[in-house]
Amino acid sequence: MNVEVTPLPGIGVRKDFPLQEDRRRIGVVDHRDGTMDLIFTKDSDPDTTVQIPLSGPEARALANLLGAPQLVAQLREEHRDIEGVNTRTLPIAHGAPYDGRTLGDTEMRTRTSVSIVAVMRAGQVHASPAPDFVFIAGDLLVAVGTGQGLEAAAVLLTDG
């Protein structure tokens, strides 16, 4: 996929790419002031670009939504020939028992035999988090284990 990067003097940088099935494009405008717009061209008029301003938290949430599934898909592909190994994302919800607590506090590996291999936060991947890594609401944990272990991990993160 070729991403086109276009400097916008006095504004910032436009980064976009064509969608496979039609003439539309999608991307972002990264403003010099740190703000960001999601952009796409209309299906009915590919010469007209729609811009949706995103706040910092909105841009980070969108990055998590787009990034976590790609990371999980990659891990699934890598583990597809290993019977019994599954990959799943597990969210840290607001007010969850481990919101503001460390990975070590969960005793995840001991209690569920599941490994947390990465944490998606604000569009950034934190690979191989250490036991002192502090979870915050909105984190998406990328977990690897058996189906049964992953179910137990989901319950652990929700109920404590």
Coordinates of C-alpha atoms in Angstrom, one line a residue:
M1 CA 0.0 0.0 0.0
N2 CA 1.5 3.3 -1.1
V3 CA 0.8 6.2 1.3
E4 CA 1.1 9.6 -0.4
V5 CA 2.6 12.3 1.8
T6 CA 1.8 15.8 0.7
P7 CA 3.3 18.9 2.5
L8 CA 0.6 21.5 3.2
P9 CA 2.6 24.8 3.7
G10 CA 1.5 26.6 6.8
I11 CA -0.9 23.7 7.8
G12 CA 1.0 20.5 8.2
V13 CA 1.1 17.2 6.2
R14 CA -1.5 15.2 4.4
K15 CA -1.1 11.4 4.4
D16 CA -3.5 9.4 2.4
F17 CA -3.9 6.3 0.1
P18 CA -6.4 5.0 -2.4
L19 CA -9.0 2.4 -1.4
Q20 CA -8.8 -0.8 -3.4
E21 CA -12.3 -1.1 -4.7
D22 CA -13.0 2.4 -6.0
R23 CA -11.6 5.8 -6.7
R24 CA -11.9 7.1 -3.1
R25 CA -9.0 8.0 -0.8
I26 CA -8.7 8.0 3.0
G27 CA -6.1 9.4 5.3
V28 CA -5.2 12.1 7.8
V29 CA -4.1 15.7 7.9
D30 CA -1.5 16.1 10.6
H31 CA -1.6 19.8 11.6
R32 CA 1.5 21.7 12.7
D33 CA -0.3 22.6 15.9
G34 CA -0.7 18.9 16.9
T35 CA -4.3 18.4 15.9
M36 CA -5.4 15.9 13.4
D37 CA -8.2 15.5 10.8
L38 CA -9.5 12.2 9.4
I39 CA -10.0 12.8 5.7
F40 CA -11.8 10.8 2.9
T41 CA -13.2 11.5 -0.5
K42 CA -16.9 11.2 -1.2
D43 CA -18.1 8.2 -3.1
S44 CA -20.3 10.4 -5.2
D45 CA -17.6 13.0 -5.8
P46 CA -14.0 11.8 -5.6
D47 CA -12.7 15.3 -6.1
T48 CA -14.3 16.5 -2.8
T49 CA -12.5 15.7 0.5
V50 CA -14.4 15.5 3.8
Q51 CA -12.4 16.5 6.9
I52 CA -13.4 15.3 10.4
P53 CA -11.4 17.1 13.1
L54 CA -10.3 14.7 15.9
S55 CA -9.4 15.6 19.4
G56 CA -6.3 14.0 20.8
P57 CA -8.3 11.3 22.7
E58 CA -10.4 10.6 19.6
A59 CA -7.3 10.2 17.4
R60 CA -5.8 7.8 20.0
A61 CA -9.0 5.8 20.3
L62 CA -9.2 5.5 16.5
A63 CA -5.6 4.4 16.3
N64 CA -6.3 1.7 18.9
L65 CA -9.3 0.5 17.0
L66 CA -7.3 0.2 13.8
G67 CA -4.0 -1.0 15.3
A68 CA -5.1 -3.7 17.7
P69 CA -7.0 -5.8 15.1
Q70 CA -4.0 -5.7 12.8
L71 CA -1.6 -6.8 15.5
V72 CA -3.9 -9.6 16.5
A73 CA -4.3 -10.7 12.9
Q74 CA -0.6 -10.8 12.5
L75 CA -0.1 -12.9 15.6
R76 CA -2.9 -15.2 14.6
E77 CA -1.3 -15.8 11.3
E78 CA 2.0 -16.5 12.9
H79 CA 0.4 -19.0 15.4
R80 CA -2.1 -20.6 13.0
D81 CA 0.0 -23.8 12.6
I82 CA 0.4 -24.2 16.4
E83 CA -2.6 -26.1 17.7
G84 CA -4.1 -24.8 20.9
V85 CA -2.5 -21.4 20.7
N86 CA -5.0 -18.5 20.3
T87 CA -4.6 -14.7 20.3
R88 CA -7.2 -12.3 21.6
T89 CA -7.5 -8.6 22.6
L90 CA -8.7 -7.9 26.1
P91 CA -9.8 -4.4 27.1
I92 CA -9.1 -2.5 30.3
A93 CA -12.4 -0.8 31.0
H94 CA -13.0 2.4 33.1
G95 CA -13.4 1.3 36.7
A96 CA -12.2 -2.2 36.0
P97 CA -10.3 -3.9 38.9
Y98 CA -6.9 -3.5 37.1
D99 CA -7.4 0.1 35.9
G100 CA -4.4 1.9 37.4
R101 CA -2.7 -1.3 38.5
T102 CA 0.2 -3.3 37.2
L103 CA 0.4 -6.4 35.0
G104 CA 2.2 -8.1 38.0
D105 CA -0.9 -7.3 40.2
T106 CA -3.0 -9.5 37.9
E107 CA -0.8 -12.6 38.3
M108 CA -2.1 -13.3 34.8
R109 CA 0.4 -16.0 33.8
T110 CA 0.0 -17.9 37.1
R111 CA -3.8 -17.6 37.3
T112 CA -4.7 -18.2 33.7
S113 CA -1.6 -19.5 31.8
V114 CA -2.1 -16.5 29.4
S115 CA 0.8 -14.2 28.3
I116 CA 0.2 -10.5 27.7
V117 CA 2.5 -10.0 24.7
A118 CA 1.6 -6.3 24.0
V119 CA -0.5 -3.4 25.1
M120 CA -2.1 -1.0 22.6
R121 CA -2.4 2.5 24.2
A122 CA -3.2 5.7 22.4
G123 CA -2.2 4.2 19.0
Q124 CA 1.2 3.0 20.3
V125 CA 2.2 -0.6 20.8
H126 CA 4.0 -1.5 24.1
A127 CA 5.5 -4.9 23.3
S128 CA 6.4 -7.4 26.0
P129 CA 5.2 -5.3 28.9
A130 CA 7.1 -5.9 32.2
P131 CA 5.4 -6.8 35.5
D132 CA 5.5 -3.1 36.6
F133 CA 3.6 -1.9 33.5
V134 CA 0.6 0.1 34.7
F135 CA -2.7 -0.5 32.9
I136 CA -5.1 2.4 32.3
A137 CA -8.6 2.5 31.0
G138 CA -8.7 2.2 27.3
D139 CA -5.7 -0.1 27.0
L140 CA -6.1 -3.1 24.8
L141 CA -4.1 -6.1 25.9
V142 CA -2.9 -8.5 23.3
A143 CA -3.0 -12.0 24.9
V144 CA -1.8 -15.4 23.8
G145 CA -3.0 -18.7 25.3
T146 CA -5.5 -21.5 25.1
G147 CA -9.1 -20.7 24.5
Q148 CA -9.9 -21.7 28.1
G149 CA -7.1 -19.5 29.4
L150 CA -8.2 -16.5 27.4
E151 CA -11.7 -16.8 28.7
A152 CA -10.3 -16.9 32.3
A153 CA -8.2 -13.9 31.5
A154 CA -11.2 -11.9 30.3
V155 CA -13.1 -12.7 33.5
L156 CA -10.0 -11.9 35.6
L157 CA -9.7 -8.4 34.0
T158 CA -13.4 -7.8 34.4
D159 CA -14.2 -9.2 37.8
G160 CA -10.8 -9.3 39.5

